PDB file of C-alpha atoms in Angstrom:
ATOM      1  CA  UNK A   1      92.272 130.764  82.876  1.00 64.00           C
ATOM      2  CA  UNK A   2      91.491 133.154  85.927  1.00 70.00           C
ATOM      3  CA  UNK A   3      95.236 133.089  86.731  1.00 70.00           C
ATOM      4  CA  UNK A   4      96.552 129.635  87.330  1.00 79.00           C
ATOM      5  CA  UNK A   5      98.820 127.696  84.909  1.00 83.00           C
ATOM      6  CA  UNK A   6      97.878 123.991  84.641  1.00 79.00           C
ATOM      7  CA  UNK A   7      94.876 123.987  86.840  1.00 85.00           C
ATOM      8  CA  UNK A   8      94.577 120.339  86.368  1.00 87.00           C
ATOM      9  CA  UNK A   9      98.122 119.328  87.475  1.00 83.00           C
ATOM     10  CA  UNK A  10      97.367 121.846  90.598  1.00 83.00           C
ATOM     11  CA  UNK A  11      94.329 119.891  91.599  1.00 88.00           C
ATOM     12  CA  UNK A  12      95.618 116.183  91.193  1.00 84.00           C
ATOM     13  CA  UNK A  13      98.749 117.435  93.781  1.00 80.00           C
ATOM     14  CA  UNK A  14      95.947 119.353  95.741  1.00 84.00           C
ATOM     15  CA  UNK A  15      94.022 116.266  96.802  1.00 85.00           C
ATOM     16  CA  UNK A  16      97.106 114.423  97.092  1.00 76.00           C
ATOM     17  CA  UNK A  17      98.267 117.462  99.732  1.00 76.00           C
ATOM     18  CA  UNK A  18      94.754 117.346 100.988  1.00 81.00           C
ATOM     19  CA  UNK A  19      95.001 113.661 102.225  1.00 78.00           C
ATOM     20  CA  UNK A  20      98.244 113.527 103.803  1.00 73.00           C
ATOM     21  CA  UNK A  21      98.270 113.047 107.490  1.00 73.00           C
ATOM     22  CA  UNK A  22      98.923 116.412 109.969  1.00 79.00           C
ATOM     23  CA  UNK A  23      98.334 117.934 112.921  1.00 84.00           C
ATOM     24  CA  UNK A  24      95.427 120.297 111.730  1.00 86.00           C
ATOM     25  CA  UNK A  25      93.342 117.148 110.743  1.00 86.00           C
ATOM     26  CA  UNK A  26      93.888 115.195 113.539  1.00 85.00           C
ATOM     27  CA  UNK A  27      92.836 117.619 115.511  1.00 89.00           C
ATOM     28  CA  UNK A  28      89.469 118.058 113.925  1.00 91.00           C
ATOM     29  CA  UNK A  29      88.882 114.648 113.936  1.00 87.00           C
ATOM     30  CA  UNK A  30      90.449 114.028 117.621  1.00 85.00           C
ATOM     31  CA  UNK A  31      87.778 116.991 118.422  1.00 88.00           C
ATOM     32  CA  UNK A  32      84.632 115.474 116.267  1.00 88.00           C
ATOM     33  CA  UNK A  33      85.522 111.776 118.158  1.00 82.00           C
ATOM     34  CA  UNK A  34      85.066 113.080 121.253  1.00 79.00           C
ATOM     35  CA  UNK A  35      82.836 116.346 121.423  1.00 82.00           C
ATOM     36  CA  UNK A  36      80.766 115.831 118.130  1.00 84.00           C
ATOM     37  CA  UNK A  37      79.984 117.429 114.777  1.00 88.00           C
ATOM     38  CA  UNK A  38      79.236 121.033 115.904  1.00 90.00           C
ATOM     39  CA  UNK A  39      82.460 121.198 118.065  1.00 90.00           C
ATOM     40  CA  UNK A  40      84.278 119.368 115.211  1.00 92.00           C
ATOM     41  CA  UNK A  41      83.145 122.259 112.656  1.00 95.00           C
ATOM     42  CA  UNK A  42      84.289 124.883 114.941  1.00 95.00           C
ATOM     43  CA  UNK A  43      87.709 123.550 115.377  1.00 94.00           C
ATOM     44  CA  UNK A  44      87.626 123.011 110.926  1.00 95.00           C
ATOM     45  CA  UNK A  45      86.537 126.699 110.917  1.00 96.00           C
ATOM     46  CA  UNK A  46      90.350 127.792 113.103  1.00 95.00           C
ATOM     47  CA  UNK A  47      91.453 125.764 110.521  1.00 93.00           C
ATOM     48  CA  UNK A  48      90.552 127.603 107.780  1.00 94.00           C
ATOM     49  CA  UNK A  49      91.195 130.831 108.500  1.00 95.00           C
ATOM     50  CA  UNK A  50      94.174 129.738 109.410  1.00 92.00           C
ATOM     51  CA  UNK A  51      95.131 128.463 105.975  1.00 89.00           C
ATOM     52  CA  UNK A  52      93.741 131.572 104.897  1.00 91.00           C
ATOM     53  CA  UNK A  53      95.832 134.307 106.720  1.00 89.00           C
ATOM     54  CA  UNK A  54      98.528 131.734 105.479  1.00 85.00           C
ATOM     55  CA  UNK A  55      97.528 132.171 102.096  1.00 84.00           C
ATOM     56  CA  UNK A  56      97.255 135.722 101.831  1.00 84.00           C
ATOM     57  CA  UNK A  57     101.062 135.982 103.818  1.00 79.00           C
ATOM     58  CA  UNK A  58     102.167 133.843 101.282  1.00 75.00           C
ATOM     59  CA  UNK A  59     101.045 136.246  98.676  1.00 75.00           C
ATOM     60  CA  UNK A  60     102.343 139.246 100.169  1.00 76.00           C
ATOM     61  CA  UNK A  61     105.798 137.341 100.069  1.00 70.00           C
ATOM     62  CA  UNK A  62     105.907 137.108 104.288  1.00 65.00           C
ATOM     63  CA  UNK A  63     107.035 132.987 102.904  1.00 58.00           C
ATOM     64  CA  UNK A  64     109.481 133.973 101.248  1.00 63.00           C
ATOM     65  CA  UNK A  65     110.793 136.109 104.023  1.00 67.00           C
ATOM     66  CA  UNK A  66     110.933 133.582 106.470  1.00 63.00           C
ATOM     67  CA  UNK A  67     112.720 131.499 104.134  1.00 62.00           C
ATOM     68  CA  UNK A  68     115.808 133.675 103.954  1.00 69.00           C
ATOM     69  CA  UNK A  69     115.767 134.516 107.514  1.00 73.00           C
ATOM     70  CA  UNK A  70     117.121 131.292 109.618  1.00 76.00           C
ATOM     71  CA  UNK A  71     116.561 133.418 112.868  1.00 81.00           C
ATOM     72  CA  UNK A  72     112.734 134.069 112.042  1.00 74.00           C
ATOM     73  CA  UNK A  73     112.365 130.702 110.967  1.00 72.00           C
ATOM     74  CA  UNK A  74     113.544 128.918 114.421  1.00 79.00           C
ATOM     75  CA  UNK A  75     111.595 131.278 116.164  1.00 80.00           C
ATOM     76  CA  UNK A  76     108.587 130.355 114.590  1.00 73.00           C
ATOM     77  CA  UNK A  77     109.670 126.474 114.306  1.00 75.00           C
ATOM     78  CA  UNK A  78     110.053 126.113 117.679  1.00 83.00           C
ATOM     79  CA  UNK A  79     107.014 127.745 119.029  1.00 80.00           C
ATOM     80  CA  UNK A  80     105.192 125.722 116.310  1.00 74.00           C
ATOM     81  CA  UNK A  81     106.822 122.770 117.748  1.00 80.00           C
ATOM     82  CA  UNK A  82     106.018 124.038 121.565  1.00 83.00           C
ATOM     83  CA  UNK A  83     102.635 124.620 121.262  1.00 77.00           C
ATOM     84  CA  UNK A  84     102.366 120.832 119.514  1.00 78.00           C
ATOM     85  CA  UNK A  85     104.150 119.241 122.601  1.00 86.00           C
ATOM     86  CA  UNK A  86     101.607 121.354 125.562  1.00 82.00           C
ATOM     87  CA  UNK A  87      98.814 119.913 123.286  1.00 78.00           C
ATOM     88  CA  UNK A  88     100.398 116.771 123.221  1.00 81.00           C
ATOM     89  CA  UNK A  89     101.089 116.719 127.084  1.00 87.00           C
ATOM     90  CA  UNK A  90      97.352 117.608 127.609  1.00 79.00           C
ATOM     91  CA  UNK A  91      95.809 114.842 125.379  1.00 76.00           C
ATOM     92  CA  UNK A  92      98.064 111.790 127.002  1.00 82.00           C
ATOM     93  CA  UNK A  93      97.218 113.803 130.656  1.00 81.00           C
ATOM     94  CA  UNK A  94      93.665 113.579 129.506  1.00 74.00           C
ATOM     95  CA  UNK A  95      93.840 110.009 129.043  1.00 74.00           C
ATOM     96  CA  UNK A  96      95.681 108.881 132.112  1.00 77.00           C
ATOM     97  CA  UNK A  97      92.799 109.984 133.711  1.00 73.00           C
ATOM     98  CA  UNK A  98      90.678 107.927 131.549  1.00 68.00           C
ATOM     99  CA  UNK A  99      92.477 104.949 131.959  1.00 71.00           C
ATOM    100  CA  UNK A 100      92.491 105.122 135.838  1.00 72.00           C
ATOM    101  CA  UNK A 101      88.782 105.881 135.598  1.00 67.00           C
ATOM    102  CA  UNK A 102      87.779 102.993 132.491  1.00 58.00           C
ATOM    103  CA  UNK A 103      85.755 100.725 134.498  1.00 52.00           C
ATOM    104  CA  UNK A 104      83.665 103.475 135.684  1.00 53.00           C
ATOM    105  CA  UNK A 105      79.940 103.494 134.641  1.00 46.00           C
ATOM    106  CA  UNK A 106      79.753 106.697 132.178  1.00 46.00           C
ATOM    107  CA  UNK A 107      76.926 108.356 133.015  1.00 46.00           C
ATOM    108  CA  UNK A 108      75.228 111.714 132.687  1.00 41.00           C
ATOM    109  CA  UNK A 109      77.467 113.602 134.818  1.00 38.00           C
ATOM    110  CA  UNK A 110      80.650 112.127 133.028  1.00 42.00           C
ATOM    111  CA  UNK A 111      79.384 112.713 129.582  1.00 40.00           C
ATOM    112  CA  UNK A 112      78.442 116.192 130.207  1.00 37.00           C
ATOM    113  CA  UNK A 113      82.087 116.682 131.816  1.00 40.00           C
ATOM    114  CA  UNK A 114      83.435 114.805 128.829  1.00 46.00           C
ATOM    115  CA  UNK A 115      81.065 117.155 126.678  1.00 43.00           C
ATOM    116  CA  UNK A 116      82.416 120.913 127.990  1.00 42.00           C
ATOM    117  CA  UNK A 117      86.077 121.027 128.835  1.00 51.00           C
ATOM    118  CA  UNK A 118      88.225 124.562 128.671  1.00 63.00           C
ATOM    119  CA  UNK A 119      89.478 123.391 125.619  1.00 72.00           C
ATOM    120  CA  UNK A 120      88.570 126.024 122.467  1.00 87.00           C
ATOM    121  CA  UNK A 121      88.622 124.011 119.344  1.00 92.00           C
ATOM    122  CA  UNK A 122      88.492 127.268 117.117  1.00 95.00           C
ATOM    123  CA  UNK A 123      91.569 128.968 118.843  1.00 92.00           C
ATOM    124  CA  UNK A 124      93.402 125.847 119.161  1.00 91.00           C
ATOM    125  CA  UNK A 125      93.105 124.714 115.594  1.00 92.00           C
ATOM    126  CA  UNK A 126      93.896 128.287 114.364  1.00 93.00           C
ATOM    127  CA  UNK A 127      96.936 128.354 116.450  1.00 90.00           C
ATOM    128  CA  UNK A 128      98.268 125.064 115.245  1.00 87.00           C
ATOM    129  CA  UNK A 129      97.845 126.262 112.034  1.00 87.00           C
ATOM    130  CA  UNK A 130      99.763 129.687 112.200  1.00 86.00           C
ATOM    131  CA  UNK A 131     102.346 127.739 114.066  1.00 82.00           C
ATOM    132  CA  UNK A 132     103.253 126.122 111.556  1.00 74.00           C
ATOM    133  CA  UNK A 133     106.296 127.423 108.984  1.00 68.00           C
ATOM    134  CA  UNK A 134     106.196 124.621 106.685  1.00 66.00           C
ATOM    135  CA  UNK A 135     102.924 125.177 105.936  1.00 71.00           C
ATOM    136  CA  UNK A 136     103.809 129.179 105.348  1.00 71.00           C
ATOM    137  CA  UNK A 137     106.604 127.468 103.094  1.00 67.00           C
ATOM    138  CA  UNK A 138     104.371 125.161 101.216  1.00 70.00           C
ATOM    139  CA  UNK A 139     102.081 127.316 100.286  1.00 73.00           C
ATOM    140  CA  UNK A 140     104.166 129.600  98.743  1.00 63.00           C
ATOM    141  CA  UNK A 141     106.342 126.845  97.199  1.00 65.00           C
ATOM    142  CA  UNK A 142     102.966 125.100  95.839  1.00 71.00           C
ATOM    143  CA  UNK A 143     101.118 128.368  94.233  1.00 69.00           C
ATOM    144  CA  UNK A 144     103.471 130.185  92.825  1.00 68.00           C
ATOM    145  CA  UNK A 145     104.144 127.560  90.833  1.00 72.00           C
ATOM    146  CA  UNK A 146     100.388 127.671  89.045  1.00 80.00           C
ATOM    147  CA  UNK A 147      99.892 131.730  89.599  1.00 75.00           C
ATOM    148  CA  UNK A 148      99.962 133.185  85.799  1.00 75.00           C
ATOM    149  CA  UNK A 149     102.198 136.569  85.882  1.00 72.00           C
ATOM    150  CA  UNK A 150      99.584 138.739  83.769  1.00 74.00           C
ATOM    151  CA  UNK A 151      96.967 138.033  86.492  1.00 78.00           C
ATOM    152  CA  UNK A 152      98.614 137.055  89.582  1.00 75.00           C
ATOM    153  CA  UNK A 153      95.708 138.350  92.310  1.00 79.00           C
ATOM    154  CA  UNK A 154      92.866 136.397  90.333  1.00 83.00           C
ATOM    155  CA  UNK A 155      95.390 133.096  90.524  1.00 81.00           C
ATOM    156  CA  UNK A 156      95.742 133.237  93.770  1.00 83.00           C
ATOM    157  CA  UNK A 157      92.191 133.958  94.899  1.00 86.00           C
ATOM    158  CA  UNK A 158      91.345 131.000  92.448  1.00 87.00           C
ATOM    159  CA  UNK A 159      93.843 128.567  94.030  1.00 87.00           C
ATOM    160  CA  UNK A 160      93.142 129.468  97.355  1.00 87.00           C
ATOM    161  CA  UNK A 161      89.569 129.087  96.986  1.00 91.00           C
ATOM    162  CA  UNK A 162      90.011 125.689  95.393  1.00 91.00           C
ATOM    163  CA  UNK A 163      92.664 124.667  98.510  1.00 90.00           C
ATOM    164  CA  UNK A 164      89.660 125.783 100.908  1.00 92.00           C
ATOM    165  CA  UNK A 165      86.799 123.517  99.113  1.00 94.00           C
ATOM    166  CA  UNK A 166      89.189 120.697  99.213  1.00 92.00           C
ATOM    167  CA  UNK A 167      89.602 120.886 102.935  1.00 92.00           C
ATOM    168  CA  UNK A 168      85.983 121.892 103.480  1.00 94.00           C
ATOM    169  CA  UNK A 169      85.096 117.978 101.890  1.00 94.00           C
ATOM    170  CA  UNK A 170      88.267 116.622 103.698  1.00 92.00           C
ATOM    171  CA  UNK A 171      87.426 117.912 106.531  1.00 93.00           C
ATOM    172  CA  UNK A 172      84.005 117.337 106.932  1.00 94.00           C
ATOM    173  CA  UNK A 173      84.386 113.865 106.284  1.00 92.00           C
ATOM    174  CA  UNK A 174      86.422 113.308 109.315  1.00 89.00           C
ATOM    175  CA  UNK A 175      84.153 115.120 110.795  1.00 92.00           C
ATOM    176  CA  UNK A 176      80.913 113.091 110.180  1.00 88.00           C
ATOM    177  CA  UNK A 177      83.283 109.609 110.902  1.00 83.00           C
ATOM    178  CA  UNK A 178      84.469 111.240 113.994  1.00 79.00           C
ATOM    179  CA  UNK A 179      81.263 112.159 115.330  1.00 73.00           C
ATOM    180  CA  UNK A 180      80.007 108.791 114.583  1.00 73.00           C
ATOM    181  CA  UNK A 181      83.237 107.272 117.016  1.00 68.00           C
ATOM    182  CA  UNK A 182      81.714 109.739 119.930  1.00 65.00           C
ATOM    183  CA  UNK A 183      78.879 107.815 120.975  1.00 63.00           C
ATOM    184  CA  UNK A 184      81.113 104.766 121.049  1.00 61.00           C
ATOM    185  CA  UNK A 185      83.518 106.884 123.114  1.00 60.00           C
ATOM    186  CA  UNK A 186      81.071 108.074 125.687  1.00 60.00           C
ATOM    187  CA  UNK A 187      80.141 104.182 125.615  1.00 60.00           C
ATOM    188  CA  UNK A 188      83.347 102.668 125.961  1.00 63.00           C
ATOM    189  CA  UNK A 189      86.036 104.762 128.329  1.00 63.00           C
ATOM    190  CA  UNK A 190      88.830 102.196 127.021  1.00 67.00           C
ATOM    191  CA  UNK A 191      88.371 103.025 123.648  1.00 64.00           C
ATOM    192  CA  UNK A 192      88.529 106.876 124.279  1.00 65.00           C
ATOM    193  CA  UNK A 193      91.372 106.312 126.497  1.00 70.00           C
ATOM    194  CA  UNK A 194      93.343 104.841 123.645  1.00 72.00           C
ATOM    195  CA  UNK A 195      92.270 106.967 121.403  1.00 70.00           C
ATOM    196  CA  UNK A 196      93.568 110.155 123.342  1.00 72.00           C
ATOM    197  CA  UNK A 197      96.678 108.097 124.019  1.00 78.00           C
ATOM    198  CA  UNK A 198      97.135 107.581 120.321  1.00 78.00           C
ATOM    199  CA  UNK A 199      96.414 111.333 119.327  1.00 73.00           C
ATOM    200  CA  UNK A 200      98.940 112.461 121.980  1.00 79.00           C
ATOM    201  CA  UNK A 201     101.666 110.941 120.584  1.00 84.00           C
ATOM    202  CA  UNK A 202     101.266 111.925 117.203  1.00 77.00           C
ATOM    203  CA  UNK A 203     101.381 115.204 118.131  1.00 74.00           C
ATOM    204  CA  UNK A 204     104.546 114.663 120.279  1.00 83.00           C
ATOM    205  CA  UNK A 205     105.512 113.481 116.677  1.00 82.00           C
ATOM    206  CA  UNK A 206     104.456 116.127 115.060  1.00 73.00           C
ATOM    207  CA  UNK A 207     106.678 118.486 117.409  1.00 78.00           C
ATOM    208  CA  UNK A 208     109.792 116.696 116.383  1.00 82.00           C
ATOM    209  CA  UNK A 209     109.206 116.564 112.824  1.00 76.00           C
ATOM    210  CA  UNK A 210     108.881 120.151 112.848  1.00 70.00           C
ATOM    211  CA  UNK A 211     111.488 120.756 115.608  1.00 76.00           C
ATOM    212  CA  UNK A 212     113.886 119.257 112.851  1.00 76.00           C
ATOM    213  CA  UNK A 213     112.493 121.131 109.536  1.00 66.00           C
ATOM    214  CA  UNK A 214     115.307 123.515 108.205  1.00 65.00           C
ATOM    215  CA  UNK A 215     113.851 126.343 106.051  1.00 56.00           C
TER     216      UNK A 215
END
């Protein structure tokens, strides 16, 4: 049925997939918590056309590639893993500044500083994702799997498009909890400070885990 094998065994592992931790959602929510909704959608929408250049390399067989080529593979790895660690270094920056400044009294001026940093949620969140090998590898590991021979273009339009809904609802629910966390963080300059500090080390965590993936 329009190209995938097993659609319901695809969608039970998709939401499983869906909900595990990474650094593309907890960016979106580390951007929603402290800049809003709007800016939180704009850093979900590098985020999904990320995962869908991804999608379509994976279908041209660029995956597979990279795969068989250890060379290519560290190349990309280690940027992936580079990138993660500057964004790391600028979140737990970003909060040593908060925690020096904590028992400040937030006021307009701060939360319109707060409010319109250089960062670029779209670019950012579209970087992390193409950045990213195991996701190239996952994606072609996952769909090939459910992507019926006779019709293997309509399968993988189908699977993507399902992948993309999935982190559309994901997404914006982290969203729509993280926005509610901003007005506390514009309240409370501790909290934000901890939060940042959190957030940075995952992603210094995220840079090793990937640092150490093999292909």
């Amino acid at each position: 049925m329009f190209g995938v094998i097993d659609l319901p065994t695809y969608l039970a592992g998709l939401i499983l997939i869906v909900l595990l931790p990474g650094p593309n959602s907890l960016y979106v929510l580390s951007v929603a918590a402290r800049r809003g909704a709007r800016v939180g959608y704009r850093a979900a929408a590098g985020v999904w056309c990320g995962d869908a250049v991804l999608m379509t390399l994976s279908a041209a067989g660029v995956a597979s590639l990279l795969q068989g080529n250890a060379v290519l593979f560290g190349i990309v790895k280690y940027a992936g893993a580079g990138y993660l660690t500057w964004l790391a270094i600028g979140m737990l920056r970003a909060a040593w500044g908060m925690w020096r400044t904590r028992r400040e009294q937030s006021g307009p001026e701060t939360v319109a500083a707060d409010a319109a940093p250089m960062e670029r949620p779209y670019r950012r969140a579209l970087v992390i994702s193409l950045l990213n090998p195991k996701a190239i590898l996952f994606f072609i590991s996952f769909f090939v799997q459910f992507v019926s021979e006779s019709n293997p273009v309509v399968g993988f339009v189908t699977l993507g498009v399902l992948a993309q809904v999935a982190s559309v609802l994901y997404l914006s629910a982290l969203i729509f909890g993280g926005s509610r966390l901003a007005a506390a963080f514009r309240r409370r300059r501790t909290l934000s400070a901890g939060a940042t500090s959190a957030a940075g080390v995952l992603f210094l965590g995220f840079a090793v885990k990937l640092s150490l993936a093999s292909a």
